[in-house]
Amino acid sequence: MTEQNGKTTDGKKKVCIVGSGNWGSAIAKVVGNNVKSLDEFETEVKMWVFEEEINGRKLTEIINTDHENVKYLPGHKIPENVIAVPDLIDSAKDADIYIFVIPHQFLPKVCQQLVGNIKSTALGVSLIKGFTMKEGGGIALISSEVENTLKIPCAVLMGANIANEVASENYCEATIGINNKDQGLLLKKLFQADYFRIVVCEDEDTVELCGALKNIVATGAGFADGLGYGDNTKAAVIRLGLMEMVKFCEAFYHGSTQSTFLESCGVADLVTTCYAGRNRKVAAAFVKSGKTIEELEKEMLNGQKLQGPPTAEEVNFMLKSKNMEDRFPMFTAVHKICKGDLPVEEFINCLKNHPEHM
Ligand SMILES: NC(=O)C1=CN([C@@H]2O[C@H](COP(=O)(O)OP(=O)(O)OC[C@H]3O[C@@H](n4cnc5c(N)ncnc54)[C@H](O)[C@@H]3O)[C@@H](O)[C@H]2O)C=CC1
Ligand SMILES: O=C(CO)COP(=O)(O)O
């Protein structure tokens, strides 16, 4: 390979991972290992790290020396060809593929910083679950925010992927949502491993919507758990939550294919998050502790971020502006409970009186 001004001349794609939290670090392990043996990609992968100090050492220095993200993914080695970079622009310049994997609340600011600093021919892929709020009452998909701000196409990768389990190489699946076949195959090569099997799906909006919306349902599942209800109740939360997810896609994003909900991004991610996710865990503690969600997030997650409560707020922002809160009672109740506007015990009444039973 020859290098000229930081640009490859042999057609190999440079990959940049924008983010290095729990999932960002796990996917760095998958991608970092894959690129070593794939001709299509450069072996070195840059990973943007939001810098912080841990016991007097910079996190980037720890990752580049010890090859472990000791704060967000302790106990798992990150391949040595993944280079942690504290400066966003330095990490991102000249890349051909951007993997966006940061808590969704930080995406707009990060995108703004990248404007004018990336290749116009680049491809993005978002692993981020959530929405951005638009002025005037609407919400936007994260992939649309990337496309509109950076003027590059942006695919998505969603699935039943608890980061620590992926990092442990326990078998699981994921869905890539993209409607360009060649780019879909390229991304599949980049992400697929023998323990991480990928299905490429053209119904990209639905893939992304499933990933974002299931975090609201998982927060509801945590409330039911915290209230002491059992597995039958949780199954009802999952079922009614899935009905609201389907209805939401029908109401606002026409053209969903029902089979997309059967991919890993759909029912599978909903189930795993309602049993094993951070949103469920913190929501259950919320019921028992009397503390706020924000307090518990700080106490329980060591810097990791919840996506369910802010996503419930974003969805409610839109539903309220369209007078449609009562058509999505679970999404609405989760938001109100998180905000302290509804007692958590009312969550069970929301299930009992759900329009699906009328
Ligand atoms: N953790 C998981 O099991 C999975 C997470 N996801 C999704 O991936 C996305 C990223 O999640 P994680 O990697 O788990 O993140 P995380 O929950 O571990 O968040 C911590 C990350 O946020 C960064 N951060 C803190 N303040 C920041 C700021 N002001 N600006 C930019 N970054 C800042 C931290 O440096 C750290 O890298 C989310 O949308 C999540 O829903 C998807 C599948 C699995
Ligand atoms: O998205 C996830 C699994 O696919 C992780 O969910 P939590 O953010 O609730 O941990």
Tab-separated table of C-alpha atoms and ligand atoms in Angstrom:
chain	number	residue	atom	x	y	z
A	1	MET	CA	0.000	0.000	0.000
A	2	THR	CA	1.224	3.537	-0.727
A	3	GLU	CA	0.215	6.602	1.293
A	4	GLN	CA	-0.022	10.129	-0.084
A	5	ASN	CA	-1.087	12.982	2.186
A	6	GLY	CA	-2.879	10.508	4.433
A	7	LYS	CA	-4.887	9.063	1.507
A	8	THR	CA	-4.653	5.474	0.382
A	9	THR	CA	-3.907	4.947	-3.291
A	10	ASP	CA	-4.847	1.285	-3.472
A	11	GLY	CA	-8.597	1.693	-3.101
A	12	LYS	CA	-8.793	0.255	0.395
A	13	LYS	CA	-11.466	1.869	2.540
A	14	LYS	CA	-10.487	3.670	5.726
A	15	VAL	CA	-12.873	3.053	8.600
A	16	CYS	CA	-13.505	5.483	11.445
A	17	ILE	CA	-15.551	4.587	14.525
A	18	VAL	CA	-17.209	7.690	15.925
A	19	GLY	CA	-17.698	6.704	19.562
A	20	SER	CA	-16.120	4.422	22.140
A	21	GLY	CA	-18.710	3.632	24.810
A	22	ASN	CA	-19.989	0.181	25.722
A	23	TRP	CA	-21.282	-0.709	22.227
A	24	GLY	CA	-18.683	1.414	20.420
A	25	SER	CA	-15.878	-0.557	22.079
A	26	ALA	CA	-17.541	-3.924	21.423
A	27	ILE	CA	-18.029	-3.114	17.739
A	28	ALA	CA	-14.413	-1.890	17.586
A	29	LYS	CA	-13.406	-5.422	18.539
A	30	VAL	CA	-15.572	-6.956	15.777
A	31	VAL	CA	-14.557	-4.508	13.051
A	32	GLY	CA	-10.903	-4.257	14.127
A	33	ASN	CA	-10.512	-8.025	13.851
A	34	ASN	CA	-12.428	-8.259	10.560
A	35	VAL	CA	-10.429	-5.633	8.648
A	36	LYS	CA	-7.160	-7.487	9.313
A	37	SER	CA	-8.133	-10.178	6.821
A	38	LEU	CA	-10.301	-8.248	4.339
A	39	ASP	CA	-8.769	-6.731	1.183
A	40	GLU	CA	-11.460	-4.068	0.929
A	41	PHE	CA	-10.425	-2.225	4.076
A	42	GLU	CA	-7.345	-0.596	5.519
A	43	THR	CA	-6.038	-2.443	8.538
A	44	GLU	CA	-5.811	0.617	10.754
A	45	VAL	CA	-9.145	1.765	12.202
A	46	LYS	CA	-9.399	5.107	13.976
A	47	MET	CA	-11.774	5.365	16.912
A	48	TRP	CA	-12.854	8.738	18.235
A	49	VAL	CA	-12.766	8.758	22.037
A	50	PHE	CA	-14.476	11.448	24.084
A	51	GLU	CA	-11.408	12.015	26.257
A	52	GLU	CA	-11.480	11.572	29.990
A	53	GLU	CA	-9.012	10.783	32.762
A	54	ILE	CA	-9.124	7.517	34.651
A	55	ASN	CA	-6.849	7.209	37.707
A	56	GLY	CA	-4.611	9.937	36.318
A	57	ARG	CA	-4.307	8.385	32.820
A	58	LYS	CA	-6.007	9.508	29.629
A	59	LEU	CA	-8.527	6.981	28.298
A	60	THR	CA	-6.995	7.207	24.794
A	61	GLU	CA	-3.580	6.378	26.222
A	62	ILE	CA	-5.031	3.409	28.141
A	63	ILE	CA	-6.749	2.074	25.009
A	64	ASN	CA	-3.659	2.536	22.827
A	65	THR	CA	-1.308	0.976	25.405
A	66	ASP	CA	-3.378	-1.665	27.190
A	67	HIS	CA	-5.881	-2.204	24.338
A	68	GLU	CA	-8.837	-2.186	26.666
A	69	ASN	CA	-11.545	0.384	27.331
A	70	VAL	CA	-11.326	-0.071	31.082
A	71	LYS	CA	-14.258	2.226	31.772
A	72	TYR	CA	-16.883	1.265	29.194
A	73	LEU	CA	-15.991	-2.324	28.239
A	74	PRO	CA	-13.720	-3.714	30.957
A	75	GLY	CA	-12.423	-7.242	30.556
A	76	HIS	CA	-12.353	-7.302	26.744
A	77	LYS	CA	-9.349	-6.587	24.535
A	78	ILE	CA	-9.703	-4.200	21.611
A	79	PRO	CA	-7.483	-5.174	18.637
A	80	GLU	CA	-4.194	-3.270	18.418
A	81	ASN	CA	-5.015	-1.968	14.932
A	82	VAL	CA	-7.833	0.127	16.467
A	83	ILE	CA	-6.259	3.483	17.338
A	84	ALA	CA	-7.989	5.724	19.883
A	85	VAL	CA	-7.920	9.399	18.860
A	86	PRO	CA	-9.130	12.203	21.160
A	87	ASP	CA	-9.636	14.817	18.430
A	88	LEU	CA	-12.816	14.202	16.441
A	89	ILE	CA	-11.594	15.841	13.247
A	90	ASP	CA	-8.241	14.020	13.352
A	91	SER	CA	-9.982	10.694	13.812
A	92	ALA	CA	-12.444	11.358	11.013
A	93	LYS	CA	-10.402	12.978	8.270
A	94	ASP	CA	-9.925	10.932	5.092
A	95	ALA	CA	-12.188	8.099	6.245
A	96	ASP	CA	-14.392	6.335	3.697
A	97	ILE	CA	-16.729	4.665	6.175
A	98	TYR	CA	-18.000	6.222	9.403
A	99	ILE	CA	-19.513	4.022	12.080
A	100	PHE	CA	-21.597	6.316	14.277
A	101	VAL	CA	-22.000	4.802	17.739
A	102	ILE	CA	-22.510	7.409	20.455
A	103	PRO	CA	-25.463	8.000	22.789
A	104	HIS	CA	-28.001	9.680	20.530
A	105	GLN	CA	-28.279	12.850	22.604
A	106	PHE	CA	-24.709	13.800	21.544
A	107	LEU	CA	-25.107	13.161	17.795
A	108	PRO	CA	-26.229	16.629	16.584
A	109	LYS	CA	-23.188	18.368	18.116
A	110	VAL	CA	-20.770	15.732	16.818
A	111	CYS	CA	-22.242	15.949	13.302
A	112	GLN	CA	-21.971	19.739	13.310
A	113	GLN	CA	-18.251	19.466	14.130
A	114	LEU	CA	-17.725	17.091	11.214
A	115	VAL	CA	-19.301	19.381	8.625
A	116	GLY	CA	-16.664	20.300	6.038
A	117	ASN	CA	-14.186	17.822	7.518
A	118	ILE	CA	-15.173	14.580	5.814
A	119	LYS	CA	-14.939	13.158	2.285
A	120	SER	CA	-17.997	13.836	0.133
A	121	THR	CA	-17.817	10.225	-1.126
A	122	ALA	CA	-17.950	8.696	2.366
A	123	LEU	CA	-20.582	6.262	3.603
A	124	GLY	CA	-22.054	6.382	7.103
A	125	VAL	CA	-23.592	3.595	9.144
A	126	SER	CA	-25.417	4.408	12.352
A	127	LEU	CA	-25.550	1.983	15.274
A	128	ILE	CA	-27.309	4.654	17.335
A	129	LYS	CA	-30.777	4.056	18.791
A	130	GLY	CA	-32.931	7.171	19.261
A	131	PHE	CA	-34.271	10.240	17.414
A	132	THR	CA	-33.472	13.899	17.149
A	133	MET	CA	-36.157	16.520	17.814
A	134	LYS	CA	-36.985	18.955	15.037
A	135	GLU	CA	-38.148	22.492	15.580
A	136	GLY	CA	-41.931	22.651	15.280
A	137	GLY	CA	-42.812	19.303	16.864
A	138	GLY	CA	-41.413	16.559	14.661
A	139	ILE	CA	-38.624	14.048	15.103
A	140	ALA	CA	-35.985	12.786	12.702
A	141	LEU	CA	-34.236	9.460	12.334
A	142	ILE	CA	-30.576	9.539	13.384
A	143	SER	CA	-29.562	8.359	9.884
A	144	SER	CA	-31.494	11.303	8.385
A	145	GLU	CA	-29.738	13.710	10.742
A	146	VAL	CA	-26.392	12.340	9.499
A	147	GLU	CA	-27.469	12.478	5.845
A	148	ASN	CA	-28.883	15.989	6.074
A	149	THR	CA	-26.009	17.439	8.069
A	150	LEU	CA	-23.064	15.703	6.414
A	151	LYS	CA	-24.540	15.136	2.926
A	152	ILE	CA	-23.483	11.481	2.812
A	153	PRO	CA	-25.678	8.356	2.661
A	154	CYS	CA	-26.161	6.660	6.024
A	155	ALA	CA	-27.173	3.034	6.582
A	156	VAL	CA	-28.061	1.527	9.972
A	157	LEU	CA	-27.075	-1.565	11.934
A	158	MET	CA	-29.526	-2.621	14.649
A	159	GLY	CA	-30.170	-5.875	16.448
A	160	ALA	CA	-30.364	-7.895	19.648
A	161	ASN	CA	-26.861	-6.929	20.642
A	162	ILE	CA	-26.162	-6.411	24.338
A	163	ALA	CA	-22.604	-5.104	23.950
A	164	ASN	CA	-20.906	-7.213	26.626
A	165	GLU	CA	-22.356	-10.406	25.153
A	166	VAL	CA	-21.151	-9.482	21.652
A	167	ALA	CA	-17.705	-8.722	23.086
A	168	SER	CA	-17.739	-12.174	24.718
A	169	GLU	CA	-18.415	-13.594	21.232
A	170	ASN	CA	-21.687	-15.230	22.284
A	171	TYR	CA	-23.652	-16.014	19.124
A	172	CYS	CA	-26.063	-13.280	18.020
A	173	GLU	CA	-27.513	-11.586	14.938
A	174	ALA	CA	-27.907	-8.068	13.583
A	175	THR	CA	-29.744	-6.339	10.758
A	176	ILE	CA	-28.201	-3.825	8.373
A	177	GLY	CA	-30.791	-1.464	6.921
A	178	ILE	CA	-29.687	-0.097	3.549
A	179	ASN	CA	-31.251	0.123	0.103
A	180	ASN	CA	-28.012	0.071	-1.899
A	181	LYS	CA	-27.106	-3.594	-2.523
A	182	ASP	CA	-23.368	-3.111	-3.189
A	183	GLN	CA	-22.877	-0.915	-0.153
A	184	GLY	CA	-24.953	-3.369	1.876
A	185	LEU	CA	-22.612	-6.216	0.932
A	186	LEU	CA	-19.560	-4.110	1.779
A	187	LEU	CA	-20.960	-3.294	5.219
A	188	LYS	CA	-21.904	-6.926	5.778
A	189	LYS	CA	-18.252	-7.879	5.158
A	190	LEU	CA	-17.112	-5.217	7.586
A	191	PHE	CA	-19.357	-6.352	10.448
A	192	GLN	CA	-20.094	-10.054	10.045
A	193	ALA	CA	-18.197	-12.571	12.180
A	194	ASP	CA	-18.887	-16.230	12.849
A	195	TYR	CA	-20.543	-15.257	16.143
A	196	PHE	CA	-22.191	-12.090	14.739
A	197	ARG	CA	-24.413	-12.939	11.761
A	198	ILE	CA	-25.829	-10.168	9.615
A	199	VAL	CA	-28.954	-9.923	7.444
A	200	VAL	CA	-29.097	-7.002	4.998
A	201	CYS	CA	-32.582	-5.511	4.728
A	202	GLU	CA	-33.803	-2.833	2.322
A	203	ASP	CA	-36.521	-1.577	4.688
A	204	GLU	CA	-34.013	0.749	6.351
A	205	ASP	CA	-36.403	3.130	8.097
A	206	THR	CA	-38.227	0.281	9.836
A	207	VAL	CA	-34.926	-1.299	10.911
A	208	GLU	CA	-33.937	1.973	12.560
A	209	LEU	CA	-37.378	2.691	14.019
A	210	CYS	CA	-37.422	-0.728	15.713
A	211	GLY	CA	-34.038	-0.034	17.323
A	212	ALA	CA	-35.120	3.343	18.656
A	213	LEU	CA	-38.646	2.492	19.821
A	214	LYS	CA	-37.858	-0.757	21.634
A	215	ASN	CA	-35.934	1.225	24.271
A	216	ILE	CA	-39.199	2.877	25.349
A	217	VAL	CA	-40.853	-0.525	25.715
A	218	ALA	CA	-37.834	-1.861	27.660
A	219	THR	CA	-38.211	1.019	30.106
A	220	GLY	CA	-41.840	-0.073	30.578
A	221	ALA	CA	-40.696	-3.673	31.110
A	222	GLY	CA	-38.405	-2.392	33.861
A	223	PHE	CA	-41.340	-0.635	35.536
A	224	ALA	CA	-43.356	-3.878	35.500
A	225	ASP	CA	-40.384	-5.774	36.950
A	226	GLY	CA	-39.828	-3.134	39.629
A	227	LEU	CA	-43.489	-3.319	40.598
A	228	GLY	CA	-43.046	-7.041	41.199
A	229	TYR	CA	-45.019	-8.401	38.264
A	230	GLY	CA	-43.884	-11.621	36.605
A	231	ASP	CA	-43.040	-12.983	33.189
A	232	ASN	CA	-46.641	-13.076	31.922
A	233	THR	CA	-46.864	-9.325	32.509
A	234	LYS	CA	-43.522	-8.785	30.789
A	235	ALA	CA	-44.758	-10.784	27.795
A	236	ALA	CA	-47.808	-8.486	27.661
A	237	VAL	CA	-45.540	-5.406	27.817
A	238	ILE	CA	-43.498	-6.827	24.940
A	239	ARG	CA	-46.596	-7.669	22.877
A	240	LEU	CA	-48.409	-4.370	23.433
A	241	GLY	CA	-45.143	-2.483	22.968
A	242	LEU	CA	-44.587	-4.246	19.662
A	243	MET	CA	-48.133	-3.319	18.586
A	244	GLU	CA	-47.329	0.348	19.294
A	245	MET	CA	-44.037	0.064	17.394
A	246	VAL	CA	-45.846	-1.348	14.356
A	247	LYS	CA	-48.571	1.296	14.611
A	248	PHE	CA	-45.978	4.068	14.917
A	249	CYS	CA	-44.231	2.905	11.742
A	250	GLU	CA	-47.580	2.728	9.912
A	251	ALA	CA	-48.681	6.171	11.095
A	252	PHE	CA	-45.485	8.109	10.387
A	253	TYR	CA	-43.240	6.061	8.075
A	254	HIS	CA	-45.378	4.458	5.408
A	255	GLY	CA	-44.321	1.299	3.664
A	256	SER	CA	-42.947	-0.879	6.463
A	257	THR	CA	-42.664	-4.534	5.551
A	258	GLN	CA	-44.145	-6.707	8.327
A	259	SER	CA	-41.313	-9.240	7.998
A	260	THR	CA	-38.797	-6.570	9.087
A	261	PHE	CA	-40.220	-6.838	12.600
A	262	LEU	CA	-39.147	-10.503	12.557
A	263	GLU	CA	-35.517	-9.629	11.851
A	264	SER	CA	-33.012	-9.244	14.701
A	265	CYS	CA	-33.712	-5.491	14.786
A	266	GLY	CA	-37.371	-6.184	15.664
A	267	VAL	CA	-38.763	-8.777	18.052
A	268	ALA	CA	-35.311	-10.144	18.975
A	269	ASP	CA	-33.906	-6.778	20.083
A	270	LEU	CA	-37.141	-6.003	21.915
A	271	VAL	CA	-36.950	-9.270	23.861
A	272	THR	CA	-33.270	-9.043	24.783
A	273	THR	CA	-33.561	-5.424	25.905
A	274	CYS	CA	-36.693	-6.110	27.979
A	275	TYR	CA	-34.788	-8.840	29.835
A	276	ALA	CA	-31.148	-7.774	29.905
A	277	GLY	CA	-30.796	-4.115	28.911
A	278	ARG	CA	-29.717	-1.053	30.880
A	279	ASN	CA	-33.075	0.666	30.343
A	280	ARG	CA	-34.897	-2.230	32.004
A	281	LYS	CA	-32.421	-2.360	34.885
A	282	VAL	CA	-32.577	1.337	35.709
A	283	ALA	CA	-36.374	1.513	35.274
A	284	ALA	CA	-36.813	-1.356	37.756
A	285	ALA	CA	-34.544	0.432	40.260
A	286	PHE	CA	-36.555	3.639	39.711
A	287	VAL	CA	-39.669	1.927	41.063
A	288	LYS	CA	-37.925	0.568	44.146
A	289	SER	CA	-35.615	3.456	45.052
A	290	GLY	CA	-37.736	6.572	44.714
A	291	LYS	CA	-34.749	8.277	43.025
A	292	THR	CA	-34.958	10.024	39.668
A	293	ILE	CA	-33.902	8.321	36.435
A	294	GLU	CA	-31.039	10.829	36.119
A	295	GLU	CA	-29.742	10.015	39.602
A	296	LEU	CA	-29.918	6.287	38.948
A	297	GLU	CA	-28.219	6.598	35.559
A	298	LYS	CA	-25.252	8.267	37.271
A	299	GLU	CA	-25.200	5.815	40.187
A	300	MET	CA	-25.703	2.588	38.263
A	301	LEU	CA	-24.132	3.010	34.812
A	302	ASN	CA	-20.655	4.510	35.420
A	303	GLY	CA	-20.933	6.987	32.546
A	304	GLN	CA	-23.015	4.848	30.175
A	305	LYS	CA	-26.187	6.517	28.961
A	306	LEU	CA	-29.841	5.517	28.862
A	307	GLN	CA	-31.638	5.899	25.564
A	308	GLY	CA	-35.189	4.886	26.589
A	309	PRO	CA	-36.257	7.919	28.671
A	310	PRO	CA	-34.972	10.544	26.169
A	311	THR	CA	-36.471	8.559	23.274
A	312	ALA	CA	-39.826	8.481	25.093
A	313	GLU	CA	-39.547	12.261	25.434
A	314	GLU	CA	-38.745	12.721	21.731
A	315	VAL	CA	-41.646	10.511	20.660
A	316	ASN	CA	-43.973	12.295	23.057
A	317	PHE	CA	-42.835	15.658	21.680
A	318	MET	CA	-44.186	14.564	18.308
A	319	LEU	CA	-47.302	12.694	19.502
A	320	LYS	CA	-48.360	15.647	21.660
A	321	SER	CA	-47.942	18.119	18.818
A	322	LYS	CA	-50.201	15.880	16.676
A	323	ASN	CA	-52.765	15.192	19.433
A	324	MET	CA	-52.004	11.485	19.183
A	325	GLU	CA	-50.851	10.594	22.704
A	326	ASP	CA	-53.873	8.361	23.418
A	327	ARG	CA	-53.172	6.183	20.358
A	328	PHE	CA	-49.797	5.228	21.893
A	329	PRO	CA	-50.648	4.794	25.589
A	330	MET	CA	-47.542	2.797	26.532
A	331	PHE	CA	-45.108	5.228	24.880
A	332	THR	CA	-46.998	8.083	26.554
A	333	ALA	CA	-47.141	6.478	30.017
A	334	VAL	CA	-43.416	5.646	29.971
A	335	HIS	CA	-42.596	9.270	29.198
A	336	LYS	CA	-44.893	10.661	31.888
A	337	ILE	CA	-43.604	8.222	34.525
A	338	CYS	CA	-39.965	9.072	33.716
A	339	LYS	CA	-40.785	12.758	34.088
A	340	GLY	CA	-42.615	12.231	37.407
A	341	ASP	CA	-45.939	13.318	35.891
A	342	LEU	CA	-47.632	9.920	36.404
A	343	PRO	CA	-47.283	7.469	39.333
A	344	VAL	CA	-45.497	4.315	38.170
A	345	GLU	CA	-48.376	2.115	39.460
A	346	GLU	CA	-50.459	3.603	36.630
A	347	PHE	CA	-48.305	1.675	34.160
A	348	ILE	CA	-50.303	-1.481	34.897
A	349	ASN	CA	-53.588	0.393	34.321
A	350	CYS	CA	-52.178	1.519	31.001
A	351	LEU	CA	-51.732	-2.162	30.065
A	352	LYS	CA	-55.213	-3.130	31.351
A	353	ASN	CA	-56.925	-0.357	29.384
A	354	HIS	CA	-54.826	-0.642	26.253
A	355	PRO	CA	-56.804	-0.001	23.018
A	356	GLU	CA	-55.659	-3.420	21.759
A	357	HIS	CA	-58.251	-4.934	24.177
A	358	MET	CA	-61.162	-2.681	23.205
B	1	LIG	N1	-24.510	-0.806	24.961
B	1	LIG	C1	-25.234	-1.652	24.250
B	1	LIG	O1	-25.432	-2.833	24.640
B	1	LIG	C2	-25.817	-1.223	22.958
B	1	LIG	C3	-25.934	0.110	22.614
B	1	LIG	N2	-26.494	0.473	21.421
B	1	LIG	C4	-26.634	1.867	21.045
B	1	LIG	O2	-25.365	2.402	20.700
B	1	LIG	C5	-25.322	3.798	21.002
B	1	LIG	C6	-24.084	4.087	21.816
B	1	LIG	O3	-24.161	3.342	23.013
B	1	LIG	P1	-22.878	2.928	23.874
B	1	LIG	O4	-21.691	2.723	23.014
B	1	LIG	O5	-23.332	1.791	24.717
B	1	LIG	O6	-22.602	4.244	24.740
B	1	LIG	P2	-22.571	4.358	26.355
B	1	LIG	O7	-23.924	4.215	26.907
B	1	LIG	O8	-21.516	3.456	26.866
B	1	LIG	O9	-22.183	5.893	26.556
B	1	LIG	C7	-20.956	6.320	27.009
B	1	LIG	C8	-20.219	7.011	25.889
B	1	LIG	O10	-20.702	8.349	25.723
B	1	LIG	C9	-19.580	9.207	25.639
B	1	LIG	N3	-19.907	10.577	25.980
B	1	LIG	C10	-20.147	11.108	27.197
B	1	LIG	N4	-20.370	12.439	27.091
B	1	LIG	C11	-20.270	12.741	25.773
B	1	LIG	C12	-20.406	13.946	25.024
B	1	LIG	N5	-20.710	15.101	25.612
B	1	LIG	N6	-20.249	13.877	23.677
B	1	LIG	C13	-19.969	12.722	23.068
B	1	LIG	N7	-19.820	11.547	23.719
B	1	LIG	C14	-19.963	11.563	25.064
B	1	LIG	C15	-18.597	8.584	26.597
B	1	LIG	O11	-17.317	9.075	26.369
B	1	LIG	C16	-18.733	7.124	26.239
B	1	LIG	O12	-17.945	6.805	25.111
B	1	LIG	C17	-26.635	4.114	21.721
B	1	LIG	O13	-27.539	4.712	20.831
B	1	LIG	C18	-27.172	2.747	22.159
B	1	LIG	O14	-28.585	2.680	22.194
B	1	LIG	C19	-26.919	-0.460	20.527
B	1	LIG	C20	-26.794	-1.795	20.792
B	1	LIG	C21	-26.251	-2.278	22.023
B	2	LIG	O1	-29.807	-1.915	22.401
B	2	LIG	C1	-29.426	-2.736	23.199
B	2	LIG	C2	-29.357	-4.185	22.892
B	2	LIG	O2	-29.558	-4.435	21.523
B	2	LIG	C3	-29.009	-2.321	24.569
B	2	LIG	O3	-30.107	-1.889	25.280
B	2	LIG	P1	-29.890	-1.012	26.600
B	2	LIG	O4	-29.450	0.352	26.147
B	2	LIG	O5	-31.212	-1.017	27.310
B	2	LIG	O6	-28.823	-1.706	27.388
